[in-house]
């Protein structure tokens, strides 16, 4: 299932909470409708990370130094976010793909973003 939305992160989070949080069966994270892939920007990623709704991070490393850019997360996290490298693959002569698994956090902690 592929879904596009113009909802703000708070609305997306509220909808996911109504459906139920992702659960793990020891393999890939699953949602009642199947695995969820979130593509967006630094604000969306920060909100989902703060709510402990991300089970995996897929990142690419490019062989280019950018003079400026945006951070992966728009807001700093309240605490460190440990990741475990699960897989890496050279996609071409200048791109490295990394898959990190997020150890499960307590579902009771839902505010990992530092607010000003």
PDB file of C-alpha atoms in Angstrom:
ATOM      1  CA  UNK A   1       0.000   0.000   0.000  1.00  0.00           C
ATOM      2  CA  UNK A   2       1.375   3.389  -1.004  1.00  0.00           C
ATOM      3  CA  UNK A   3      -0.106   6.461   0.615  1.00  0.00           C
ATOM      4  CA  UNK A   4       0.676  10.125   0.074  1.00  0.00           C
ATOM      5  CA  UNK A   5      -0.445  12.691   2.599  1.00  0.00           C
ATOM      6  CA  UNK A   6      -0.299  16.407   3.133  1.00  0.00           C
ATOM      7  CA  UNK A   7      -0.949  15.974   6.856  1.00  0.00           C
ATOM      8  CA  UNK A   8       1.398  17.638   9.290  1.00  0.00           C
ATOM      9  CA  UNK A   9       3.459  15.230  11.454  1.00  0.00           C
ATOM     10  CA  UNK A  10       1.125  15.601  14.452  1.00  0.00           C
ATOM     11  CA  UNK A  11      -1.825  14.459  12.317  1.00  0.00           C
ATOM     12  CA  UNK A  12       0.127  11.526  10.888  1.00  0.00           C
ATOM     13  CA  UNK A  13       1.186  10.499  14.399  1.00  0.00           C
ATOM     14  CA  UNK A  14      -2.387  10.758  15.682  1.00  0.00           C
ATOM     15  CA  UNK A  15      -3.654   8.579  12.832  1.00  0.00           C
ATOM     16  CA  UNK A  16      -0.940   5.963  13.387  1.00  0.00           C
ATOM     17  CA  UNK A  17      -1.691   5.947  17.113  1.00  0.00           C
ATOM     18  CA  UNK A  18      -5.387   5.291  16.363  1.00  0.00           C
ATOM     19  CA  UNK A  19      -4.475   2.347  14.100  1.00  0.00           C
ATOM     20  CA  UNK A  20      -1.839   1.096  16.549  1.00  0.00           C
ATOM     21  CA  UNK A  21       1.927   1.387  16.893  1.00  0.00           C
ATOM     22  CA  UNK A  22       4.319  -0.690  14.821  1.00  0.00           C
ATOM     23  CA  UNK A  23       4.971  -4.091  16.379  1.00  0.00           C
ATOM     24  CA  UNK A  24       7.894  -6.402  15.889  1.00  0.00           C
ATOM     25  CA  UNK A  25       7.791 -10.152  15.471  1.00  0.00           C
ATOM     26  CA  UNK A  26      11.560 -10.391  15.811  1.00  0.00           C
ATOM     27  CA  UNK A  27      12.005  -9.591  12.124  1.00  0.00           C
ATOM     28  CA  UNK A  28      10.946  -6.484  10.276  1.00  0.00           C
ATOM     29  CA  UNK A  29       8.701  -4.002  12.023  1.00  0.00           C
ATOM     30  CA  UNK A  30       5.107  -4.444  11.020  1.00  0.00           C
ATOM     31  CA  UNK A  31       2.017  -2.324  11.147  1.00  0.00           C
ATOM     32  CA  UNK A  32      -1.522  -3.723  10.911  1.00  0.00           C
ATOM     33  CA  UNK A  33      -1.463  -2.627   7.264  1.00  0.00           C
ATOM     34  CA  UNK A  34       2.126  -3.851   6.719  1.00  0.00           C
ATOM     35  CA  UNK A  35       5.524  -2.174   6.981  1.00  0.00           C
ATOM     36  CA  UNK A  36       5.505   1.623   6.780  1.00  0.00           C
ATOM     37  CA  UNK A  37       8.124   3.614   4.871  1.00  0.00           C
ATOM     38  CA  UNK A  38       8.272   7.290   5.734  1.00  0.00           C
ATOM     39  CA  UNK A  39       9.733   9.714   3.219  1.00  0.00           C
ATOM     40  CA  UNK A  40       9.747  13.355   4.096  1.00  0.00           C
ATOM     41  CA  UNK A  41      12.026  15.948   5.527  1.00  0.00           C
ATOM     42  CA  UNK A  42      13.911  16.779   8.680  1.00  0.00           C
ATOM     43  CA  UNK A  43      10.790  17.912  10.594  1.00  0.00           C
ATOM     44  CA  UNK A  44       8.891  14.720   9.814  1.00  0.00           C
ATOM     45  CA  UNK A  45      11.859  12.514  10.724  1.00  0.00           C
ATOM     46  CA  UNK A  46      12.375  14.392  14.013  1.00  0.00           C
ATOM     47  CA  UNK A  47       8.720  13.970  15.009  1.00  0.00           C
ATOM     48  CA  UNK A  48       8.711  10.242  14.272  1.00  0.00           C
ATOM     49  CA  UNK A  49      12.062   9.708  16.028  1.00  0.00           C
ATOM     50  CA  UNK A  50      10.792  11.632  19.070  1.00  0.00           C
ATOM     51  CA  UNK A  51       7.700   9.436  19.211  1.00  0.00           C
ATOM     52  CA  UNK A  52       9.815   6.247  18.946  1.00  0.00           C
ATOM     53  CA  UNK A  53       8.078   5.210  15.738  1.00  0.00           C
ATOM     54  CA  UNK A  54      11.180   4.479  13.654  1.00  0.00           C
ATOM     55  CA  UNK A  55      12.495   0.922  13.677  1.00  0.00           C
ATOM     56  CA  UNK A  56      15.083   1.338  10.911  1.00  0.00           C
ATOM     57  CA  UNK A  57      17.042   4.147   9.275  1.00  0.00           C
ATOM     58  CA  UNK A  58      18.158   3.809   5.664  1.00  0.00           C
ATOM     59  CA  UNK A  59      20.891   6.326   4.865  1.00  0.00           C
ATOM     60  CA  UNK A  60      23.161   6.940   1.926  1.00  0.00           C
ATOM     61  CA  UNK A  61      26.643   8.395   1.975  1.00  0.00           C
ATOM     62  CA  UNK A  62      27.629  10.237  -1.175  1.00  0.00           C
ATOM     63  CA  UNK A  63      31.182  11.002  -2.255  1.00  0.00           C
ATOM     64  CA  UNK A  64      30.551  14.721  -2.355  1.00  0.00           C
ATOM     65  CA  UNK A  65      31.165  17.393   0.259  1.00  0.00           C
ATOM     66  CA  UNK A  66      28.320  19.854   0.351  1.00  0.00           C
ATOM     67  CA  UNK A  67      29.068  23.421   1.411  1.00  0.00           C
ATOM     68  CA  UNK A  68      25.724  23.740   3.180  1.00  0.00           C
ATOM     69  CA  UNK A  69      22.594  21.761   3.800  1.00  0.00           C
ATOM     70  CA  UNK A  70      19.900  20.749   6.222  1.00  0.00           C
ATOM     71  CA  UNK A  71      20.385  18.392   9.156  1.00  0.00           C
ATOM     72  CA  UNK A  72      18.723  14.975   9.084  1.00  0.00           C
ATOM     73  CA  UNK A  73      16.606  15.949  12.115  1.00  0.00           C
ATOM     74  CA  UNK A  74      15.177  19.474  12.314  1.00  0.00           C
ATOM     75  CA  UNK A  75      15.251  19.488  16.117  1.00  0.00           C
ATOM     76  CA  UNK A  76      17.814  18.002  18.517  1.00  0.00           C
ATOM     77  CA  UNK A  77      16.796  14.867  20.376  1.00  0.00           C
ATOM     78  CA  UNK A  78      16.365  14.959  24.145  1.00  0.00           C
ATOM     79  CA  UNK A  79      18.679  11.961  24.519  1.00  0.00           C
ATOM     80  CA  UNK A  80      20.991   9.915  22.356  1.00  0.00           C
ATOM     81  CA  UNK A  81      19.389   7.645  19.787  1.00  0.00           C
ATOM     82  CA  UNK A  82      21.451   4.438  19.614  1.00  0.00           C
ATOM     83  CA  UNK A  83      21.607   2.675  16.270  1.00  0.00           C
ATOM     84  CA  UNK A  84      23.016  -0.704  15.263  1.00  0.00           C
ATOM     85  CA  UNK A  85      24.428  -1.139  11.770  1.00  0.00           C
ATOM     86  CA  UNK A  86      22.521  -4.066  10.262  1.00  0.00           C
ATOM     87  CA  UNK A  87      23.576  -3.901   6.626  1.00  0.00           C
ATOM     88  CA  UNK A  88      25.662  -1.876   4.196  1.00  0.00           C
ATOM     89  CA  UNK A  89      25.984  -2.009   0.447  1.00  0.00           C
ATOM     90  CA  UNK A  90      28.017  -0.161  -2.141  1.00  0.00           C
ATOM     91  CA  UNK A  91      25.399   1.024  -4.640  1.00  0.00           C
ATOM     92  CA  UNK A  92      27.861   2.411  -7.173  1.00  0.00           C
ATOM     93  CA  UNK A  93      31.391   3.787  -7.192  1.00  0.00           C
ATOM     94  CA  UNK A  94      30.350   6.814  -5.119  1.00  0.00           C
ATOM     95  CA  UNK A  95      27.300   5.824  -3.026  1.00  0.00           C
ATOM     96  CA  UNK A  96      27.190   3.729   0.131  1.00  0.00           C
ATOM     97  CA  UNK A  97      23.805   2.592   1.505  1.00  0.00           C
ATOM     98  CA  UNK A  98      23.536   1.927   5.247  1.00  0.00           C
ATOM     99  CA  UNK A  99      20.675   0.246   7.098  1.00  0.00           C
ATOM    100  CA  UNK A 100      20.568   0.852  10.835  1.00  0.00           C
ATOM    101  CA  UNK A 101      18.233  -0.881  13.289  1.00  0.00           C
ATOM    102  CA  UNK A 102      16.911   1.076  16.269  1.00  0.00           C
ATOM    103  CA  UNK A 103      16.915  -0.879  19.545  1.00  0.00           C
ATOM    104  CA  UNK A 104      13.444  -0.714  21.019  1.00  0.00           C
ATOM    105  CA  UNK A 105      12.843   2.177  23.398  1.00  0.00           C
ATOM    106  CA  UNK A 106      10.288   2.203  26.150  1.00  0.00           C
ATOM    107  CA  UNK A 107       6.928   3.065  24.594  1.00  0.00           C
ATOM    108  CA  UNK A 108       6.244   5.227  27.666  1.00  0.00           C
ATOM    109  CA  UNK A 109       8.706   7.899  26.501  1.00  0.00           C
ATOM    110  CA  UNK A 110       7.133   9.918  23.744  1.00  0.00           C
ATOM    111  CA  UNK A 111       8.972  13.258  23.893  1.00  0.00           C
ATOM    112  CA  UNK A 112      12.557  12.863  22.719  1.00  0.00           C
ATOM    113  CA  UNK A 113      12.767  16.286  21.064  1.00  0.00           C
ATOM    114  CA  UNK A 114      14.278  19.213  22.932  1.00  0.00           C
ATOM    115  CA  UNK A 115      11.826  22.075  22.835  1.00  0.00           C
ATOM    116  CA  UNK A 116      13.132  25.665  23.128  1.00  0.00           C
TER     117      UNK A 116
END
